[in-house]
Amino acid sequence: AVLKKRLVKLVVNFLFYFRTDEAEPIGALLLEHCRITKEEENVFSISFIEEPERKYCFECASEEQCQEWVEALKRASYEFLRRSLIFYRNEIQKMTGKDPLEQYGISEEARFQLGTHRQ
């Protein structure tokens, strides 16, 4: 395990990482099917469910910063966003009696249904 100083930027569900002296990213992690785990006070890790040996550790400047990153990364996946959309869709439907996605013609799409899995 070699420690390297990197700058990171979260864009939707990609975590881009940069060398400290370069503007272009040297890589990116797709935050799908992964686990975000708080390791130590200022350290969290990202590991991938299908490749458990593939693990990335990140050290933050403070405990507060570490917690903020963990929370943001856990909310960044497509699956989290999908579940949130379904939850709020159901809540709006309960309150109004109308499916809010119906007006867009997408209410019957499988990706917006409970219990379906994207292949």
PDB file of C-alpha atoms in Angstrom:
ATOM      1  CA  ALA A   1       0.000   0.000   0.000  1.00  0.00           C
ATOM      2  CA  VAL A   2       1.554   3.205  -1.220  1.00  0.00           C
ATOM      3  CA  LEU A   3       0.199   6.549  -0.041  1.00  0.00           C
ATOM      4  CA  LYS A   4      -0.126   9.227  -2.715  1.00  0.00           C
ATOM      5  CA  LYS A   5      -1.450  12.749  -2.357  1.00  0.00           C
ATOM      6  CA  ARG A   6      -4.352  13.324  -4.750  1.00  0.00           C
ATOM      7  CA  LEU A   7      -7.061  15.901  -5.207  1.00  0.00           C
ATOM      8  CA  VAL A   8     -10.524  14.458  -5.769  1.00  0.00           C
ATOM      9  CA  LYS A   9     -13.724  15.784  -7.310  1.00  0.00           C
ATOM     10  CA  LEU A  10     -17.146  14.158  -7.127  1.00  0.00           C
ATOM     11  CA  VAL A  11     -19.292  14.580 -10.260  1.00  0.00           C
ATOM     12  CA  VAL A  12     -22.648  12.766  -9.992  1.00  0.00           C
ATOM     13  CA  ASN A  13     -21.484   9.148  -9.477  1.00  0.00           C
ATOM     14  CA  PHE A  14     -17.852   9.481 -10.596  1.00  0.00           C
ATOM     15  CA  LEU A  15     -15.012  10.302  -8.228  1.00  0.00           C
ATOM     16  CA  PHE A  16     -12.251  11.858 -10.334  1.00  0.00           C
ATOM     17  CA  TYR A  17      -8.742  12.022  -8.948  1.00  0.00           C
ATOM     18  CA  PHE A  18      -5.940  14.363  -9.934  1.00  0.00           C
ATOM     19  CA  ARG A  19      -2.252  14.828  -9.253  1.00  0.00           C
ATOM     20  CA  THR A  20      -1.852  17.972  -7.171  1.00  0.00           C
ATOM     21  CA  ASP A  21       0.004  19.777  -9.976  1.00  0.00           C
ATOM     22  CA  GLU A  22      -2.205  18.801 -12.945  1.00  0.00           C
ATOM     23  CA  ALA A  23      -5.592  20.028 -14.201  1.00  0.00           C
ATOM     24  CA  GLU A  24      -6.619  16.835 -16.024  1.00  0.00           C
ATOM     25  CA  PRO A  25      -7.754  13.818 -13.987  1.00  0.00           C
ATOM     26  CA  ILE A  26      -5.517  10.771 -13.968  1.00  0.00           C
ATOM     27  CA  GLY A  27      -8.424   8.458 -13.232  1.00  0.00           C
ATOM     28  CA  ALA A  28     -11.991   8.059 -12.030  1.00  0.00           C
ATOM     29  CA  LEU A  29     -13.954   5.623  -9.899  1.00  0.00           C
ATOM     30  CA  LEU A  30     -17.523   4.794 -10.861  1.00  0.00           C
ATOM     31  CA  LEU A  31     -19.401   4.702  -7.552  1.00  0.00           C
ATOM     32  CA  GLU A  32     -21.708   1.791  -8.345  1.00  0.00           C
ATOM     33  CA  HIS A  33     -21.826  -1.557  -6.536  1.00  0.00           C
ATOM     34  CA  CYS A  34     -19.340  -0.305  -3.985  1.00  0.00           C
ATOM     35  CA  ARG A  35     -19.090   0.122  -0.234  1.00  0.00           C
ATOM     36  CA  ILE A  36     -18.055   3.350   1.436  1.00  0.00           C
ATOM     37  CA  THR A  37     -16.611   2.542   4.858  1.00  0.00           C
ATOM     38  CA  LYS A  38     -15.283   4.778   7.613  1.00  0.00           C
ATOM     39  CA  GLU A  39     -11.968   3.179   8.565  1.00  0.00           C
ATOM     40  CA  GLU A  40     -10.382   5.484  11.131  1.00  0.00           C
ATOM     41  CA  GLU A  41     -10.929   8.994  12.458  1.00  0.00           C
ATOM     42  CA  ASN A  42      -9.955  10.789   9.228  1.00  0.00           C
ATOM     43  CA  VAL A  43      -9.909   7.817   6.833  1.00  0.00           C
ATOM     44  CA  PHE A  44     -12.573   6.196   4.663  1.00  0.00           C
ATOM     45  CA  SER A  45     -12.374   3.544   1.989  1.00  0.00           C
ATOM     46  CA  ILE A  46     -14.142   2.610  -1.208  1.00  0.00           C
ATOM     47  CA  SER A  47     -14.277  -1.093  -2.052  1.00  0.00           C
ATOM     48  CA  PHE A  48     -16.120  -2.799  -4.865  1.00  0.00           C
ATOM     49  CA  ILE A  49     -18.596  -5.608  -4.193  1.00  0.00           C
ATOM     50  CA  GLU A  50     -17.662  -7.586  -7.307  1.00  0.00           C
ATOM     51  CA  GLU A  51     -13.917  -7.028  -6.752  1.00  0.00           C
ATOM     52  CA  PRO A  52     -13.329  -7.013  -2.967  1.00  0.00           C
ATOM     53  CA  GLU A  53      -9.546  -6.869  -3.432  1.00  0.00           C
ATOM     54  CA  ARG A  54      -9.967  -3.523  -5.221  1.00  0.00           C
ATOM     55  CA  LYS A  55      -9.951  -1.038  -2.347  1.00  0.00           C
ATOM     56  CA  TYR A  56      -9.071   2.644  -2.214  1.00  0.00           C
ATOM     57  CA  CYS A  57      -8.328   4.484   1.034  1.00  0.00           C
ATOM     58  CA  PHE A  58      -8.654   8.237   1.462  1.00  0.00           C
ATOM     59  CA  GLU A  59      -7.344  10.385   4.299  1.00  0.00           C
ATOM     60  CA  CYS A  60      -9.041  13.703   5.009  1.00  0.00           C
ATOM     61  CA  ALA A  61      -7.810  16.781   6.834  1.00  0.00           C
ATOM     62  CA  SER A  62     -10.374  16.395   9.632  1.00  0.00           C
ATOM     63  CA  GLU A  63     -12.991  14.063  11.102  1.00  0.00           C
ATOM     64  CA  GLU A  64     -15.744  16.445   9.949  1.00  0.00           C
ATOM     65  CA  GLN A  65     -14.429  16.486   6.376  1.00  0.00           C
ATOM     66  CA  CYS A  66     -14.194  12.700   6.392  1.00  0.00           C
ATOM     67  CA  GLN A  67     -17.823  12.361   7.505  1.00  0.00           C
ATOM     68  CA  GLU A  68     -18.961  14.803   4.809  1.00  0.00           C
ATOM     69  CA  TRP A  69     -17.176  12.768   2.108  1.00  0.00           C
ATOM     70  CA  VAL A  70     -18.637   9.479   3.374  1.00  0.00           C
ATOM     71  CA  GLU A  71     -22.177  10.895   3.337  1.00  0.00           C
ATOM     72  CA  ALA A  72     -21.785  12.512  -0.109  1.00  0.00           C
ATOM     73  CA  LEU A  73     -20.320   9.357  -1.645  1.00  0.00           C
ATOM     74  CA  LYS A  74     -23.073   7.146  -0.218  1.00  0.00           C
ATOM     75  CA  ARG A  75     -25.671   9.410  -1.869  1.00  0.00           C
ATOM     76  CA  ALA A  76     -23.851   9.511  -5.220  1.00  0.00           C
ATOM     77  CA  SER A  77     -24.811   6.136  -6.711  1.00  0.00           C
ATOM     78  CA  TYR A  78     -27.453   5.654  -9.374  1.00  0.00           C
ATOM     79  CA  GLU A  79     -29.157   3.071  -7.163  1.00  0.00           C
ATOM     80  CA  PHE A  80     -29.449   5.526  -4.239  1.00  0.00           C
ATOM     81  CA  LEU A  81     -30.893   8.177  -6.550  1.00  0.00           C
ATOM     82  CA  ARG A  82     -33.303   5.630  -8.068  1.00  0.00           C
ATOM     83  CA  ARG A  83     -34.557   4.540  -4.636  1.00  0.00           C
ATOM     84  CA  SER A  84     -34.972   8.195  -3.610  1.00  0.00           C
ATOM     85  CA  LEU A  85     -36.966   8.955  -6.756  1.00  0.00           C
ATOM     86  CA  ILE A  86     -39.247   5.973  -6.113  1.00  0.00           C
ATOM     87  CA  PHE A  87     -39.741   6.984  -2.470  1.00  0.00           C
ATOM     88  CA  TYR A  88     -40.635  10.596  -3.309  1.00  0.00           C
ATOM     89  CA  ARG A  89     -42.772   9.495  -6.252  1.00  0.00           C
ATOM     90  CA  ASN A  90     -44.821   7.306  -3.885  1.00  0.00           C
ATOM     91  CA  GLU A  91     -45.072  10.093  -1.282  1.00  0.00           C
ATOM     92  CA  ILE A  92     -46.335  12.586  -3.887  1.00  0.00           C
ATOM     93  CA  GLN A  93     -48.805  10.012  -5.187  1.00  0.00           C
ATOM     94  CA  LYS A  94     -50.150   9.444  -1.650  1.00  0.00           C
ATOM     95  CA  MET A  95     -50.595  13.197  -1.121  1.00  0.00           C
ATOM     96  CA  THR A  96     -52.053  14.130  -4.520  1.00  0.00           C
ATOM     97  CA  GLY A  97     -53.529  10.890  -5.842  1.00  0.00           C
ATOM     98  CA  LYS A  98     -51.550  11.393  -9.073  1.00  0.00           C
ATOM     99  CA  ASP A  99     -48.370   9.797 -10.348  1.00  0.00           C
ATOM    100  CA  PRO A 100     -45.905  12.698 -10.868  1.00  0.00           C
ATOM    101  CA  LEU A 101     -44.070  10.771 -13.611  1.00  0.00           C
ATOM    102  CA  GLU A 102     -47.216  10.178 -15.648  1.00  0.00           C
ATOM    103  CA  GLN A 103     -47.080  13.646 -17.204  1.00  0.00           C
ATOM    104  CA  TYR A 104     -43.685  12.734 -18.685  1.00  0.00           C
ATOM    105  CA  GLY A 105     -44.929   9.420 -20.105  1.00  0.00           C
ATOM    106  CA  ILE A 106     -42.435   7.378 -18.087  1.00  0.00           C
ATOM    107  CA  SER A 107     -44.477   6.136 -15.154  1.00  0.00           C
ATOM    108  CA  GLU A 108     -44.574   2.527 -16.404  1.00  0.00           C
ATOM    109  CA  GLU A 109     -40.833   2.205 -17.113  1.00  0.00           C
ATOM    110  CA  ALA A 110     -39.252  -0.690 -15.224  1.00  0.00           C
ATOM    111  CA  ARG A 111     -36.451   1.433 -13.780  1.00  0.00           C
ATOM    112  CA  PHE A 112     -39.008   3.457 -11.815  1.00  0.00           C
ATOM    113  CA  GLN A 113     -40.763   0.440 -10.296  1.00  0.00           C
ATOM    114  CA  LEU A 114     -40.120  -1.121  -6.916  1.00  0.00           C
ATOM    115  CA  GLY A 115     -38.483  -4.533  -6.898  1.00  0.00           C
ATOM    116  CA  THR A 116     -36.916  -4.268 -10.333  1.00  0.00           C
ATOM    117  CA  HIS A 117     -33.211  -4.528 -10.912  1.00  0.00           C
ATOM    118  CA  ARG A 118     -31.291  -2.934 -13.708  1.00  0.00           C
ATOM    119  CA  GLN A 119     -29.319  -5.399 -15.796  1.00  0.00           C
TER     120      GLN A 119
END
